[in-house]
XYZ file of C-alpha atoms in Angstrom:
782
model
C 69.263 83.276 120.696
C 69.917 85.981 118.134
C 73.009 85.796 115.943
C 73.095 89.525 115.098
C 75.358 91.211 117.633
C 78.404 91.759 115.419
C 76.595 93.221 112.418
C 74.104 95.294 114.400
C 77.007 97.089 116.109
C 77.760 98.727 112.750
C 74.456 100.604 112.778
C 72.649 103.180 114.860
C 69.054 102.035 114.528
C 68.657 98.737 112.738
C 69.563 95.404 114.287
C 68.228 96.392 117.702
C 64.876 95.499 119.307
C 62.206 98.119 118.700
C 58.611 98.225 119.887
C 55.862 98.046 117.303
C 54.237 101.473 116.837
C 50.765 99.908 116.769
C 51.246 97.869 119.943
C 49.757 100.289 122.516
C 46.537 100.853 120.558
C 46.027 97.137 119.968
C 46.766 95.889 123.471
C 44.594 98.594 125.066
C 41.667 98.058 122.694
C 41.875 101.529 121.166
C 42.522 100.302 117.625
C 39.549 100.660 115.292
C 39.032 97.997 112.645
C 36.925 97.890 109.506
C 33.837 96.859 111.466
C 34.291 99.737 113.952
C 34.460 102.680 111.555
C 31.829 105.345 112.284
C 30.229 106.629 109.089
C 27.828 109.514 108.476
C 24.346 108.665 107.266
C 22.101 105.764 108.119
C 24.287 102.694 108.166
C 22.820 99.452 106.860
C 23.965 96.130 108.270
C 24.400 93.242 105.849
C 23.769 89.566 106.526
C 24.326 86.810 103.951
C 22.000 83.877 103.354
C 24.131 80.752 102.932
C 23.216 77.642 101.007
C 22.634 74.500 103.101
C 23.431 72.363 100.049
C 26.880 71.620 98.646
C 25.551 71.428 95.084
C 22.090 72.389 93.934
C 20.084 74.289 91.368
C 18.394 77.439 92.679
C 14.735 77.064 91.712
C 13.320 80.118 93.479
C 14.190 82.679 96.136
C 11.178 84.064 98.015
C 11.972 87.308 99.803
C 8.436 88.520 100.588
C 8.382 87.467 104.259
C 11.890 88.791 104.809
C 10.991 92.181 103.340
C 8.139 92.384 105.848
C 10.533 92.076 108.795
C 10.720 95.467 110.590
C 14.008 97.204 109.808
C 14.799 95.275 106.636
C 15.691 97.781 103.939
C 16.560 95.666 100.889
C 17.374 92.137 99.780
C 19.647 91.325 96.881
C 20.264 88.094 95.007
C 22.623 87.179 92.214
C 19.895 88.191 89.743
C 18.873 91.481 91.366
C 22.408 92.613 92.244
C 24.247 91.831 89.032
C 27.868 92.860 88.813
C 28.784 94.284 85.436
C 32.123 92.482 85.559
C 30.390 89.205 86.457
C 32.572 86.122 86.048
C 31.321 82.847 87.467
C 34.874 81.519 87.692
C 36.019 84.211 90.145
C 34.454 84.590 93.576
C 34.973 88.328 93.827
C 33.092 88.826 90.549
C 30.300 86.365 91.372
C 29.786 86.813 95.127
C 26.140 85.634 95.108
C 25.141 82.362 93.460
C 22.868 82.891 90.480
C 21.529 79.588 89.190
C 23.680 76.994 90.912
C 25.227 76.711 94.377
C 28.641 75.093 94.466
C 29.311 74.501 98.168
C 27.460 74.387 101.474
C 27.920 77.921 102.723
C 27.860 79.791 99.415
C 26.008 83.116 99.741
C 22.770 83.153 97.715
C 21.302 86.423 99.005
C 22.264 89.496 100.998
C 19.937 91.247 103.451
C 20.404 94.926 104.334
C 18.707 96.217 107.470
C 18.773 99.063 109.950
C 20.231 96.856 112.690
C 22.237 93.662 112.940
C 19.309 91.897 114.619
C 16.893 92.910 111.857
C 19.368 91.745 109.210
C 19.664 88.366 110.941
C 15.884 88.054 111.229
C 15.458 88.974 107.583
C 18.044 86.414 106.485
C 16.263 83.708 108.498
C 12.947 84.566 106.819
C 14.167 84.094 103.248
C 12.870 80.921 101.609
C 14.988 79.294 98.916
C 13.867 76.325 96.858
C 16.760 74.079 95.833
C 17.002 71.110 93.508
C 19.890 68.985 94.835
C 22.595 67.964 92.358
C 25.380 65.350 92.616
C 28.048 66.308 95.146
C 31.776 65.796 94.597
C 33.810 65.934 97.812
C 36.942 63.819 97.368
C 39.482 65.273 94.914
C 40.763 61.861 93.831
C 37.249 60.736 92.964
C 36.664 64.091 91.245
C 39.573 63.384 88.872
C 38.058 60.185 87.535
C 36.742 60.583 83.954
C 33.239 59.436 84.946
C 33.037 61.652 88.043
C 30.015 63.996 88.377
C 30.876 67.567 87.436
C 31.145 70.110 90.217
C 29.610 72.707 87.876
C 26.727 71.904 85.584
C 25.115 75.209 84.680
C 28.195 77.405 84.409
C 31.428 75.926 83.173
C 34.580 76.446 85.169
C 36.843 79.296 84.205
C 40.525 79.712 84.854
C 41.406 81.412 88.108
C 44.241 81.832 90.514
C 44.658 81.487 94.218
C 43.757 84.659 96.064
C 46.987 86.536 96.636
C 48.992 84.042 94.604
C 50.921 86.637 92.618
C 51.493 88.634 95.765
C 52.953 85.662 97.562
C 55.666 84.040 95.509
C 57.894 85.215 92.700
C 58.437 82.063 90.653
C 57.568 81.359 87.062
C 56.670 77.747 87.728
C 57.576 74.847 85.502
C 56.569 73.706 82.076
C 52.914 73.586 81.230
C 51.566 70.091 80.751
C 51.918 69.396 77.062
C 51.959 65.642 76.599
C 48.917 63.409 76.729
C 48.018 62.014 80.147
C 48.385 58.248 80.431
C 44.813 58.153 81.761
C 41.902 60.442 80.866
C 40.899 62.968 83.501
C 37.607 64.572 84.422
C 36.737 68.136 83.498
C 36.925 68.795 87.246
C 40.692 69.009 86.796
C 40.999 72.752 86.359
C 44.751 73.083 85.927
C 47.871 70.962 85.586
C 51.592 71.532 85.227
C 54.700 69.425 84.826
C 58.098 70.331 86.279
C 61.083 68.452 84.871
C 64.840 68.434 85.089
C 67.270 65.836 83.826
C 66.123 62.297 83.002
C 63.989 60.715 85.726
C 64.319 57.195 84.279
C 68.100 57.500 84.293
C 67.835 58.620 87.899
C 65.941 55.476 88.883
C 68.528 53.328 87.139
C 71.255 55.039 89.138
C 69.405 54.894 92.475
C 70.459 52.107 94.851
C 67.861 52.944 97.523
C 64.333 54.061 96.680
C 61.584 55.222 99.052
C 58.038 56.146 98.070
C 55.218 57.497 100.269
C 51.842 59.207 99.871
C 50.543 61.971 102.162
C 47.354 63.880 102.866
C 46.779 67.237 104.488
C 43.473 68.836 105.424
C 41.725 72.080 104.567
C 42.997 74.570 107.155
C 41.530 77.955 108.045
C 43.793 80.968 108.588
C 42.109 81.525 111.985
C 42.651 85.275 112.141
C 41.146 87.018 115.183
C 39.152 89.562 113.177
C 36.684 87.929 110.764
C 36.160 89.139 107.214
C 34.885 92.720 107.617
C 34.119 95.693 105.383
C 32.401 99.084 105.635
C 31.492 101.070 102.512
C 30.217 104.634 102.256
C 28.935 106.002 98.922
C 29.185 109.695 98.133
C 25.892 111.639 98.028
C 25.815 111.471 94.234
C 26.663 107.768 94.194
C 29.740 108.321 92.057
C 32.430 107.667 94.685
C 32.848 104.841 97.197
C 35.004 104.974 100.291
C 35.978 101.510 101.479
C 37.321 100.409 104.858
C 38.234 96.769 104.392
C 40.003 94.138 106.419
C 42.137 93.449 103.366
C 45.831 92.889 102.755
C 46.262 95.487 100.021
C 44.822 98.886 99.185
C 45.507 98.783 95.466
C 44.548 95.174 94.776
C 41.274 95.735 96.624
C 40.570 98.857 94.585
C 41.293 97.002 91.348
C 39.106 94.011 92.236
C 36.168 96.279 93.127
C 36.561 98.410 90.013
C 36.699 95.376 87.728
C 33.704 93.679 89.356
C 31.537 96.810 89.136
C 33.036 98.020 85.837
C 33.962 101.368 87.379
C 37.044 103.554 86.933
C 39.495 102.939 89.758
C 39.462 106.627 90.641
C 35.900 106.209 91.904
C 37.027 103.689 94.543
C 38.847 105.028 97.599
C 40.285 102.293 99.817
C 41.326 103.544 103.242
C 44.058 101.988 105.352
C 42.780 100.467 108.603
C 44.317 98.124 111.181
C 43.736 94.445 110.462
C 43.207 91.822 113.124
C 45.140 89.128 111.290
C 44.946 87.729 107.768
C 47.742 85.224 107.022
C 46.815 85.204 103.326
C 43.056 84.925 103.763
C 42.180 88.551 103.022
C 43.283 89.235 99.448
C 39.842 90.649 98.562
C 36.761 88.501 99.020
C 33.608 90.393 100.084
C 34.561 93.893 99.045
C 32.942 93.933 95.562
C 29.732 92.480 97.017
C 29.407 95.136 99.699
C 30.318 97.998 97.374
C 27.679 96.737 94.926
C 25.133 96.671 97.764
C 26.046 100.223 98.808
C 25.782 101.314 95.190
C 22.319 99.792 94.792
C 20.970 101.010 98.147
C 22.733 104.409 98.047
C 23.421 103.947 101.756
C 26.515 103.080 103.808
C 26.746 99.309 104.275
C 28.703 97.157 106.725
C 29.250 93.405 106.614
C 31.129 91.563 109.352
C 31.141 87.786 109.101
C 30.259 85.727 112.135
C 32.849 83.108 113.056
C 30.755 80.334 111.525
C 30.240 82.320 108.322
C 33.982 82.825 108.155
C 34.588 79.083 108.439
C 31.875 78.254 105.912
C 32.371 80.988 103.326
C 35.864 82.496 103.519
C 38.853 80.995 101.648
C 40.949 78.505 103.655
C 44.118 76.688 102.612
C 43.559 73.760 100.244
C 43.610 70.083 101.053
C 46.553 68.296 99.441
C 47.355 64.764 98.379
C 51.059 64.427 97.604
C 53.074 61.401 96.534
C 56.872 61.563 96.789
C 59.413 59.065 95.476
C 63.107 59.553 96.241
C 66.144 57.672 94.993
C 69.715 57.851 96.277
C 73.047 56.117 95.958
C 74.333 54.188 98.951
C 76.643 57.058 99.871
C 73.575 59.261 100.407
C 73.717 61.233 97.158
C 70.203 62.097 95.997
C 69.763 61.205 92.319
C 65.999 61.154 91.637
C 62.916 62.983 92.886
C 59.472 62.238 91.537
C 56.230 63.695 92.819
C 52.545 64.067 92.239
C 50.800 67.056 93.796
C 46.995 67.171 93.905
C 45.367 70.240 95.420
C 41.657 70.412 96.167
C 40.697 73.789 94.773
C 37.136 73.741 96.084
C 34.486 75.486 94.007
C 36.847 77.801 92.087
C 39.927 77.220 89.997
C 43.249 78.315 91.410
C 44.995 76.544 94.303
C 48.737 77.055 93.637
C 49.515 73.368 93.101
C 52.273 74.358 90.695
C 53.862 76.503 93.377
C 53.770 73.534 95.756
C 55.467 71.442 93.079
C 58.162 74.073 92.689
C 58.725 74.084 96.457
C 58.930 70.277 96.427
C 61.900 70.630 94.071
C 63.504 73.572 95.887
C 65.285 72.117 98.896
C 67.772 69.526 97.625
C 70.285 69.205 94.817
C 68.912 66.525 92.545
C 69.857 66.044 88.882
C 66.657 64.228 87.899
C 63.265 65.676 88.841
C 59.777 64.926 87.586
C 56.766 66.468 89.333
C 53.191 66.566 88.071
C 50.751 68.985 89.654
C 46.946 69.009 89.458
C 44.256 71.353 90.732
C 40.842 69.754 91.127
C 37.422 71.337 91.584
C 35.128 69.927 94.289
C 31.898 71.065 95.951
C 33.665 72.688 98.865
C 34.478 76.276 99.723
C 36.927 77.961 97.354
C 40.444 78.175 98.706
C 42.921 80.985 99.188
C 46.432 81.630 100.404
C 47.684 80.795 103.864
C 51.158 81.696 105.139
C 53.565 80.215 102.568
C 50.780 78.786 100.373
C 51.573 75.233 99.317
C 54.823 75.060 101.260
C 53.641 73.404 104.528
C 51.903 70.675 102.524
C 54.807 70.043 100.135
C 57.400 70.185 102.898
C 55.470 67.772 105.130
C 55.539 65.239 102.293
C 59.126 65.848 101.218
C 60.769 65.989 104.638
C 58.869 62.955 105.915
C 60.077 60.964 102.901
C 63.630 62.251 103.353
C 63.651 60.843 106.895
C 62.363 57.517 105.590
C 65.177 57.521 103.039
C 67.708 58.269 105.782
C 66.405 55.273 107.738
C 66.873 53.032 104.698
C 70.376 54.396 104.152
C 71.289 54.184 107.831
C 72.400 57.815 107.552
C 72.137 60.663 110.060
C 69.274 62.915 108.875
C 71.237 66.108 109.421
C 74.274 64.798 107.578
C 72.078 63.753 104.639
C 70.639 67.245 104.453
C 74.069 68.870 104.697
C 75.265 66.641 101.870
C 72.320 67.288 99.551
C 70.922 70.738 100.394
C 70.793 73.410 97.718
C 73.666 75.834 97.398
C 74.336 79.012 95.500
C 74.682 78.386 91.774
C 72.712 75.119 91.683
C 70.169 74.781 88.833
C 66.664 76.061 89.633
C 63.315 75.162 88.067
C 62.542 78.824 87.485
C 62.700 80.166 83.948
C 63.328 83.699 85.170
C 66.251 82.659 87.383
C 67.890 79.421 86.231
C 70.439 79.368 89.092
C 69.928 79.684 92.821
C 71.293 82.875 94.403
C 73.055 82.808 97.750
C 70.805 81.057 100.283
C 71.157 80.209 103.958
C 69.956 76.600 104.177
C 73.420 75.189 104.821
C 74.086 77.876 107.445
C 70.846 77.058 109.271
C 71.707 73.353 109.356
C 75.141 74.091 110.748
C 73.604 76.210 113.523
C 71.226 73.379 114.347
C 74.084 70.885 114.475
C 75.792 72.994 117.131
C 72.693 73.488 119.296
C 72.276 71.262 122.388
C 68.771 70.180 121.365
C 70.347 68.367 118.422
C 73.922 67.824 119.566
C 72.771 66.212 122.845
C 69.581 64.666 121.526
C 70.369 61.182 122.809
C 70.525 62.592 126.348
C 67.086 64.198 125.987
C 64.991 61.106 125.338
C 63.836 60.662 128.930
C 60.291 61.989 129.397
C 59.556 64.550 132.130
C 58.419 62.993 135.439
C 54.798 64.009 134.846
C 54.825 62.077 131.530
C 56.163 58.807 132.874
C 55.618 55.999 130.386
C 55.491 58.320 127.391
C 57.946 57.961 124.522
C 60.199 60.873 123.539
C 61.525 61.543 120.056
C 63.448 64.323 118.327
C 62.836 65.192 114.702
C 64.493 67.470 112.164
C 63.031 69.126 109.080
C 63.983 71.979 106.762
C 61.901 74.128 104.490
C 61.915 77.338 102.564
C 60.006 79.962 100.663
C 60.996 81.396 97.262
C 60.069 84.943 98.273
C 57.504 87.336 96.920
C 58.139 90.556 95.038
C 56.075 93.490 93.787
C 57.122 96.985 92.766
C 56.876 99.555 95.531
C 57.239 103.286 96.046
C 57.566 105.540 99.092
C 57.929 109.195 99.986
C 59.583 111.044 102.857
C 58.597 114.511 104.065
C 60.364 116.740 106.596
C 57.702 118.453 108.680
C 57.851 121.864 110.307
C 58.567 120.403 113.754
C 61.689 118.606 112.526
C 60.114 115.171 112.380
C 60.021 113.028 109.287
C 56.932 111.419 107.826
C 57.428 108.390 105.595
C 54.400 107.752 103.389
C 53.709 104.206 102.218
C 50.807 102.287 100.705
C 51.394 99.065 102.584
C 49.095 97.375 105.065
C 50.883 96.637 108.345
C 49.838 93.155 109.399
C 52.788 91.946 111.411
C 54.783 94.954 112.561
C 56.409 95.897 109.272
C 56.009 99.562 110.245
C 58.605 99.017 112.959
C 61.085 97.682 110.393
C 60.357 100.552 108.001
C 60.817 103.023 110.856
C 64.241 101.600 111.649
C 65.261 101.516 107.986
C 64.232 105.170 107.598
C 66.039 106.204 110.773
C 69.212 104.417 109.682
C 69.077 105.902 106.204
C 68.583 109.411 107.549
C 70.927 109.108 110.507
C 68.246 110.188 112.983
C 66.665 108.661 116.047
C 63.730 106.307 115.278
C 61.531 108.492 117.504
C 61.713 111.220 114.851
C 60.225 108.958 112.144
C 56.501 108.430 111.605
C 55.191 105.865 109.103
C 52.023 107.232 107.549
C 49.298 105.234 105.797
C 46.383 106.756 103.961
C 43.971 106.195 101.138
C 44.671 104.518 97.815
C 44.202 108.047 96.427
C 47.135 109.660 98.178
C 49.847 107.099 98.957
C 52.534 105.743 96.638
C 51.925 102.351 95.081
C 52.586 99.212 97.078
C 51.820 95.574 96.507
C 49.638 93.652 98.918
C 51.054 92.517 102.220
C 51.938 88.843 101.867
C 54.647 86.497 100.703
C 57.240 87.829 103.183
C 57.919 90.829 101.012
C 56.969 94.146 102.638
C 60.224 94.779 104.490
C 62.073 93.281 101.530
C 60.408 95.326 98.760
C 59.105 98.427 100.522
C 62.273 98.682 102.616
C 64.472 99.644 99.622
C 61.850 102.152 98.441
C 61.788 103.739 101.897
C 65.572 103.733 102.035
C 65.782 105.456 98.651
C 63.172 108.029 99.698
C 64.905 108.941 102.956
C 68.285 109.141 101.284
C 66.771 111.513 98.742
C 65.317 113.575 101.600
C 68.628 113.433 103.465
C 70.475 114.884 100.497
C 67.941 117.711 100.280
C 68.299 118.381 104.020
C 72.079 118.530 103.761
C 71.919 120.918 100.802
C 69.736 123.353 102.766
C 71.922 122.960 105.862
C 75.041 123.629 103.788
C 73.702 127.060 102.884
C 72.596 127.831 106.423
C 75.940 126.731 107.901
C 78.073 128.000 105.029
C 79.722 124.591 104.744
C 80.220 121.971 102.068
C 77.610 119.222 101.852
C 80.321 116.566 102.095
C 81.399 118.014 105.452
C 77.960 117.574 107.025
C 76.292 114.703 108.816
C 73.031 114.192 110.662
C 73.198 113.290 114.340
C 69.888 112.510 116.059
C 67.903 115.725 115.405
C 70.582 118.082 114.055
C 72.849 118.583 111.067
C 76.398 119.150 112.258
C 79.680 120.053 110.624
C 81.876 116.999 110.888
C 84.553 117.604 113.525
C 82.996 120.916 114.641
C 79.980 119.902 116.770
C 79.278 123.502 117.828
C 78.369 124.393 114.246
C 74.976 122.829 113.693
C 71.381 123.498 112.712
C 68.348 121.583 113.936
C 66.057 119.599 111.695
C 63.244 121.681 113.155
C 64.902 124.843 111.839
C 65.309 123.274 108.401
C 61.676 122.161 108.495
C 60.617 125.708 109.293
C 62.679 127.452 106.617
C 61.570 125.013 103.922
C 57.856 125.432 104.682
C 57.677 129.141 105.603
C 55.670 131.705 103.638
C 57.927 133.374 101.103
C 60.823 131.001 101.714
C 63.437 130.590 98.989
C 64.025 126.967 100.007
C 62.072 124.119 98.485
C 60.181 121.732 100.779
C 62.005 118.551 101.715
C 60.265 115.699 99.941
C 62.170 112.556 99.028
C 60.967 109.830 96.705
C 62.008 106.212 96.357
C 61.039 103.197 94.290
C 62.002 99.554 94.043
C 61.471 96.493 91.849
C 63.571 93.549 92.951
C 64.303 89.943 92.167
C 63.329 87.607 94.992
C 65.641 86.374 97.732
C 64.711 82.817 98.806
C 64.668 82.147 102.533
C 65.133 78.902 104.440
C 64.761 77.488 107.934
C 65.819 74.345 109.807
C 63.635 73.144 112.699
C 64.042 70.584 115.466
C 61.100 69.309 117.532
C 61.290 67.319 120.755
C 57.993 65.572 121.400
C 56.518 63.154 123.906
C 53.894 60.625 122.792
C 51.572 58.615 125.021
C 51.514 55.090 123.548
C 48.273 54.392 125.425
C 46.247 57.263 123.957
C 48.238 58.640 121.015
C 48.410 62.119 122.555
C 51.380 64.192 121.362
C 52.977 67.017 123.307
C 55.729 69.168 121.895
C 58.231 69.750 124.691
C 60.895 71.906 123.023
C 61.241 73.531 119.639
C 64.259 75.013 117.853
C 63.875 77.193 114.750
C 66.974 78.389 112.899
C 66.103 80.790 110.103
C 68.059 82.784 107.557
C 66.732 86.342 107.833
C 69.415 88.059 105.749
C 69.795 90.803 108.327
C 67.601 91.213 111.389
C 66.251 94.760 111.033
C 64.183 94.371 114.232
C 65.231 91.158 116.023
C 62.371 91.292 118.524
C 59.773 91.456 115.765
C 61.421 88.619 113.841
C 61.487 86.395 116.895
C 57.790 87.158 117.351
C 57.184 86.093 113.755
C 58.968 82.812 114.382
C 56.975 82.145 117.555
C 53.739 82.837 115.697
C 54.651 80.779 112.652
C 55.715 77.774 114.697
C 52.473 77.976 116.677
C 50.449 77.981 113.473
C 52.515 75.033 112.290
C 51.520 73.170 115.450
C 47.920 73.700 114.375
C 48.642 72.180 110.948
C 50.492 69.284 112.546
C 48.294 68.244 115.460
C 44.928 69.990 115.613
C 43.416 71.755 112.629
C 41.411 70.515 109.682
C 38.011 70.882 108.040
C 35.920 67.712 108.176
C 33.211 67.149 105.546
C 30.616 64.422 105.308
C 29.739 62.648 102.052
C 27.115 65.314 101.293
C 29.661 68.138 101.450
C 28.456 69.401 104.817
C 31.173 71.037 106.920
C 31.155 69.337 110.319
C 33.678 71.751 111.850
C 31.847 75.030 111.255
C 32.346 76.463 114.758
C 35.309 76.829 117.075
C 33.636 74.217 119.268
C 34.472 71.722 116.518
C 37.418 73.252 114.683
C 40.400 72.652 116.968
C 43.099 75.281 117.402
C 46.252 75.197 119.555
C 45.774 76.551 123.070
C 48.454 78.466 124.924
C 49.190 75.328 126.946
C 49.986 73.471 123.697
C 52.760 75.872 122.732
C 56.208 74.647 123.816
C 59.362 76.515 124.602
C 60.392 77.910 121.197
C 64.003 78.963 120.626
C 64.619 81.147 117.553
C 68.089 81.226 115.994
C 68.453 84.177 113.636
C 70.975 83.324 110.948
C 72.200 86.151 108.704
C 73.144 85.379 105.114
C 72.708 88.813 103.476
C 70.440 89.248 100.490
C 71.882 90.868 97.418
C 68.788 93.059 97.070
C 67.097 93.543 100.438
C 67.614 96.634 102.619
C 70.901 96.209 104.497
C 70.814 92.583 103.348
C 67.426 91.789 104.928
C 65.161 89.048 103.618
C 61.523 88.314 104.262
C 60.786 86.398 107.451
C 57.044 85.739 107.736
C 56.517 82.565 105.675
C 59.369 80.161 106.601
C 58.516 79.658 110.315
C 55.372 77.673 109.483
C 56.855 75.575 106.678
C 58.881 72.751 108.343
C 56.810 72.390 111.527
C 54.485 69.521 110.611
C 57.365 67.540 109.110
C 59.611 68.112 112.138
C 56.865 66.887 114.485
C 56.059 63.906 112.234
C 59.725 62.953 112.204
C 59.869 63.290 115.989
C 56.814 61.049 116.370
C 58.509 58.483 114.118
C 61.614 58.658 116.308
C 59.489 58.175 119.439
C 57.103 55.398 118.337
C 58.637 54.025 115.169
C 55.536 54.787 113.084
C 55.164 57.145 110.147
C 52.137 59.459 110.179
C 51.102 60.471 106.666
C 47.886 62.402 107.297
C 47.558 65.862 108.846
C 46.493 66.671 111.456
C 48.203 63.942 113.453
C 45.406 63.588 115.999
C 45.623 61.151 118.929
C 43.245 58.832 117.082
C 45.491 58.707 114.016
C 48.655 58.309 116.057
C 47.182 55.497 118.147
C 45.749 53.737 115.086
C 49.114 53.855 113.310
C 50.902 52.578 116.424
C 48.469 49.720 116.868
C 48.678 48.745 113.206
C 52.466 48.811 113.414
C 52.300 46.488 116.401
C 50.162 44.034 114.463
C 52.627 43.836 111.597
C 54.666 40.589 111.670
């Protein structure tokens, strides 16, 4: 159900469903990805050698037998393929272990061969001697002052989550300044402390207090296309053309240039279709493969296998979050205290501070105290995943809110309406101390009106095929602060009367369709006349990486400014051709017409011809636009109806409602698709997905036979409600839409399970075993 009819009627192009331009190529298999690019010259195929140990000293790497394998061209190690910008604290600058391996799956060597089979045979023939070292797997144990260090030979260095800056535009809280009450291990790589008001005064005022502790698992982004890259060096070895399955042209170029200590102008990153990313492709393998192409002076391609992707990519971090809430008897929230611990894996940087900020960014609360820690362990380094930190923080917060509502005897929706953030409330963001206009209240009001909530007591009977199961309905809300990065765009009128809009973005989720509609609306033409053009990092305007729900939001205004610039130029040329005033002209579909005199017109094709002809006195039509915006936070309210088998613990989601503030729905069909996809990924977080490690740091879920993902039969009926609370900055009031759909899902399902069985699940994923165990333990409680 889309709430956009009234506003969309004001516009010609935006606000109406529009097919993605890339859809035909992708559904017919014609799209060509980074691993499909044909390159001239003799292509070498790369295969990594992964460490079987989670922590060990590298004693020796014997490559002699591997070099004898027919077809093997070269073998590189961390010692023989040094990167001039080497930094052991950053994966992209230390892609091959040198002296010490830090997780089971870390690449220690790279084999280049004439065929994929020869590369695999060569990798299998490499002999590595390891000296095992103490392994640290559990982040809580890693924090203890006497815990073994996850790094012995090379000290940790500060880092940041891959794509962190590209995802969220918040300045975080205060840095931890005071002394910790207990000493912490050097494995704690970062800490922060977010405060507001007086937490002790809040506890004195609170009449009802609830405290819970939660765990989430390491979760892979599960994109269809694995990590992939093709690199072609120029004949003189001075230039490198890169086709990467990466979320940003310019960030990839910068990471490569810094790792190899090369000028950026020598790196040319080409735009290619990407088969999914969800935050996991903010540069990972690209410097390694460019370094290999540089050393071998041959084109090189590396495409991870699925197991390599699970072992050696950069999944979302495990979290351990404690939440304590205090309220007065009337339901007024007065105190929020939290502890956020993120398992950063082998490299510093897991966005725990961002998760802490999100924990404090849903409800009005005068007294807040949240401590955040990032902890190194001997597990794969982590990265971003759709709203990084938000699903974990929201699962903890919204589960505790429902527990508080139970203690208060208060309707969970009414509690949220009473306490949810509103425009003008204080914010824990130094750059923006007050919240702008947000749509959380509007989403809750839409949910209150919907039958799934309004008639929830009538919907507790299980379907006939699930006789004996228990049905529950749960509510949760969540949000995302919004990402920002400067952006620029250009618009060119071509000789045939069509308009080409040039951008440097990577289209992951159909943003080209939104940009097409924005351009068409700004120009006053039919969307069929607009082509979005991507190219190389050499010849497109700057854009930030795709992530953080920001491409439509930040690139949209740049595109709008560019097409309006082009439109003004078109009208000025038309004014001369028609001998009319510019103010009397308008563009209708593919022509410029004199307002009120439709017979007096000139086609865009004619204008394109006269502005590109030899000897013409008219300048070419070329509009430019730029943007640099403050963020517009976005919120969603979700309701889940689930059935639970008390005999087995199996959970099935029967119906799902997702109300989301989108600002303005530029392309409603695409937004609804985003919500369907985000909710489905949230189901994975909630019920299925999670890395499992043994005490030696071995990943036990390193194939899709073991790592569970939602199947199509697990996806319920999902009803999107598009709520429009216009952004002050976004194009036509639009906000980002990609992150919020995943955020409240696990909490909504956990709250529904509690409503069905009366037990609180505190560990994701909520597998049948965990549900049944919790139910049985509840039954044993006097």
